[in-house]
Amino acid sequence: MNKSNFLNMLKNRVLIMSGAMGTELQKKKYLDDVTIPEELNIKFPERVSEIYSSYINAGADIVLTNTFGANSITLQQHKLLDKAEDIIKAGIDLTRKISPHIIVAGDVSSTGEYIEPLGTLSFDDAYKTFALQSSLLQKHGADIIIIETMTEIKETKAAILAAKDNFEGAIIATMTFSADGTAVTGTDLKSFITMAESLGVDAIGLNCSIGSMELAELVKVLCENTNLPVSFKPNAGIPELINHETKFPETKEEFIEASLKAYSYGTNILGGCCGTTPEFIKSLSNELKNKSPKRRKIKNKYFLSTRIKAIDINEIKRPVFIGERINPTNRKKFQEELSKNNLSTIKDEARSQVQSNANLLDVNMGVPGVDEVKLLVNAVNQLQEIVPVPLCIDSSTISALEQGVKNCAGRPIINSVNGEQAKLNAILPIAKRYGTALIALTTDDNGIPKTAQERLNIAKKILNFADHYNFERKNIIFDYLVLSVSSSPEQIQETLKAMKESKKIYPDCKLVLGVSNVSFGLPSRQTINSTFLKMAVDAGLDFAIVNPYAKWDIDDHLAKNLLENKDKGATNYMKAFSSFSKQVLPKTETKKLSLDKQLYFSVLNGNKESVINILDKIIESYDNPFKTVNDNVLKALNIVGERFAAKEYFLPQIIMSAQAAQAAFSTIKTILKREETSSVGKVIMATVKGDMHDIGKNIVGAVLESYGFEVIDMGINVDAQEIIDKANEINPLAIGLSALMTTTMPEMETIVKLRDMNHIPTKVIIGGAAVTEKFAKEIRADAYARDAMGAASYIKTIQKR
């Protein structure tokens, strides 16, 4: 029977499963001559056939094969591994001989070992043992697989993945819970639902452990939270030991009463577990066989989960906070700890962020020079055991992403993919396979688009790829990318516009932003962050990647004006929130100052408009106007740089002064036709191949321009050979390279090697959040710059040589 036929059958009628195998064999003393029940299939097949026949005659539509423990780990323990195929083949063939038309369910259950970190079994080894069992069930003709009596969610996940990879029929996943709805390993019922649904099982259910009436109450919760067909397979009560014999106290009347309740809640498949006999199944068949399933109306839910808890994003007040603090970028001590595999800080951060109302935790283990895959898996394994919130697995390394989500006990988010075709082809299959949600950045090989429509076009491209991979659109979380209001004030409204439009045209897709990007380079950053967050929520924001320790109830009108691009140059905001004052001219009236001083103060204050008029007068009045311009502009820019380093000036002042300086040099160049003296030297700036971040690079560029250097900005995601070719062409003083991600840092070494191979005398200076001075020395770069002022200081020393 193929999968579609089975699922269509479930839509139209209730199916009855067989009852207990193990307790029937035990009751008949059939286990006395074998080490495990599965050995009977090849040693005493007639005993197994007798049990099969009793359930088929009782009216079962589905018979579970006697392969419950026929996995390689259990078989190896009993020296039966070489008989695995014989045992599984016989378990199926015996059923077919009795009734060729019965639905044969390959029975799969636990290995008896826990997966790391609860035990010593690796996820991959668990997967392999279930893969062998599933492939043999496929080879020898089972119609469906039922994964049952599972108590640990990661082992259940491994079994589901192995079955999906090696079996073509329908897969039913069931776990066993105590009466309060938790498994012995702490998993709650909704966590199980979330994990199983996200991995694409065909039906879901509960079996064993507790009495039928208690299990019926749990199956009610199950039916209320899934649209999948539901399986109900209870014990005949909780077993009791009476006169050294195991007895099951429930009568078949009690069993039927609970089964009817389960049916009324919307259960599609019903059977019996421990203690249920053919008489139980006959009564069940008489009551429910071939009845139409009850229809269920399920509220729209959006579950993410951990081992122990699932949260419905749709029920959380917006925005959902994703804590950003488990990230070693710009945290030297943290990096040192992680390089020694010391996870104490991340565990402390995890607990503290959850206490500070983080709903999810972003986990980034990108540290230069360490095994990121191993570190991320270790972090995931430990974090999901100490905090109850879902994880957001954050890495630009594909192998680290896959291993991270594979080892999540629950359903995480992947952070992130973008519109680059190579990234989509690599990451979408991982998200699909492991059932994750996926953050999608609306950027591509060309960088961050300037307009809302361009970002929406990338979103459409990503959704088309998602459709190709059968990845549901509701699992995409779009990031329409907020830039710094200090450097790109016009872009804030484009981001908000894109978000509002996205909610209209892609209503199933949720939205996320890294909120703190908006305030980069400005004082009182949290004032801007909090004010912007409210604007973003109004535009439809669902998730916010934030520092949960910060204050998020600020709503400031000056910050709002700045974000709405009504405060040009951040003038009013800067007056209120920094020591910067536009009025830094001496009390002497401007007109009484000499022309060179007027030029000096115009550049210092960022008064681009007044520069040209002053220059006209300087050209008429001075014998060497270029020297006057050069001396006063550079003098002013030195002061700007000092104030920026001292946090007296911020990015808006750097940009304004740079623009005023550029206007001065451009004017003097045009008038005097002295292009060769229009700058103090050329510098190439580029973000390396594979890296889409440019905020840091842009700041360095602005600072360098403020010192009179001509900056050739090659942009983001720049190929190494392109950078070298450009250096060959223009012979710059330096090549400035930026990388934010650890995975793109090797590109810097490639560029240094190409520079040396081509005998180019240009210096290479590197920087970025993940870059260190140690790394710079290792790759033989000429210098490392921690910030913009460090880069400017070094390049000024080159210029003087």
Short mmCIF file of C-alpha atoms in Angstrom, two decimals, residues 32 89 118 188 305 319 405 413 474 483 551:
data_model
loop_
_atom_site.label_atom_id
_atom_site.label_comp_id
_atom_site.label_asym_id
_atom_site.label_seq_id
_atom_site.Cartn_x
_atom_site.Cartn_y
_atom_site.Cartn_z
CA ASP A 32 11.09 -18.72 27.75
CA LYS A 89 11.79 -10.21 6.89
CA LEU A 118 21.55 12.78 28.50
CA ASP A 188 5.99 18.05 27.22
CA SER A 305 10.26 24.34 20.98
CA PRO A 319 7.50 41.56 19.59
CA VAL A 405 19.93 22.12 14.22
CA ILE A 413 15.20 28.87 13.96
CA LYS A 474 4.91 30.16 6.83
CA LEU A 483 20.75 50.25 8.58
CA LYS A 551 15.19 49.30 28.60
#
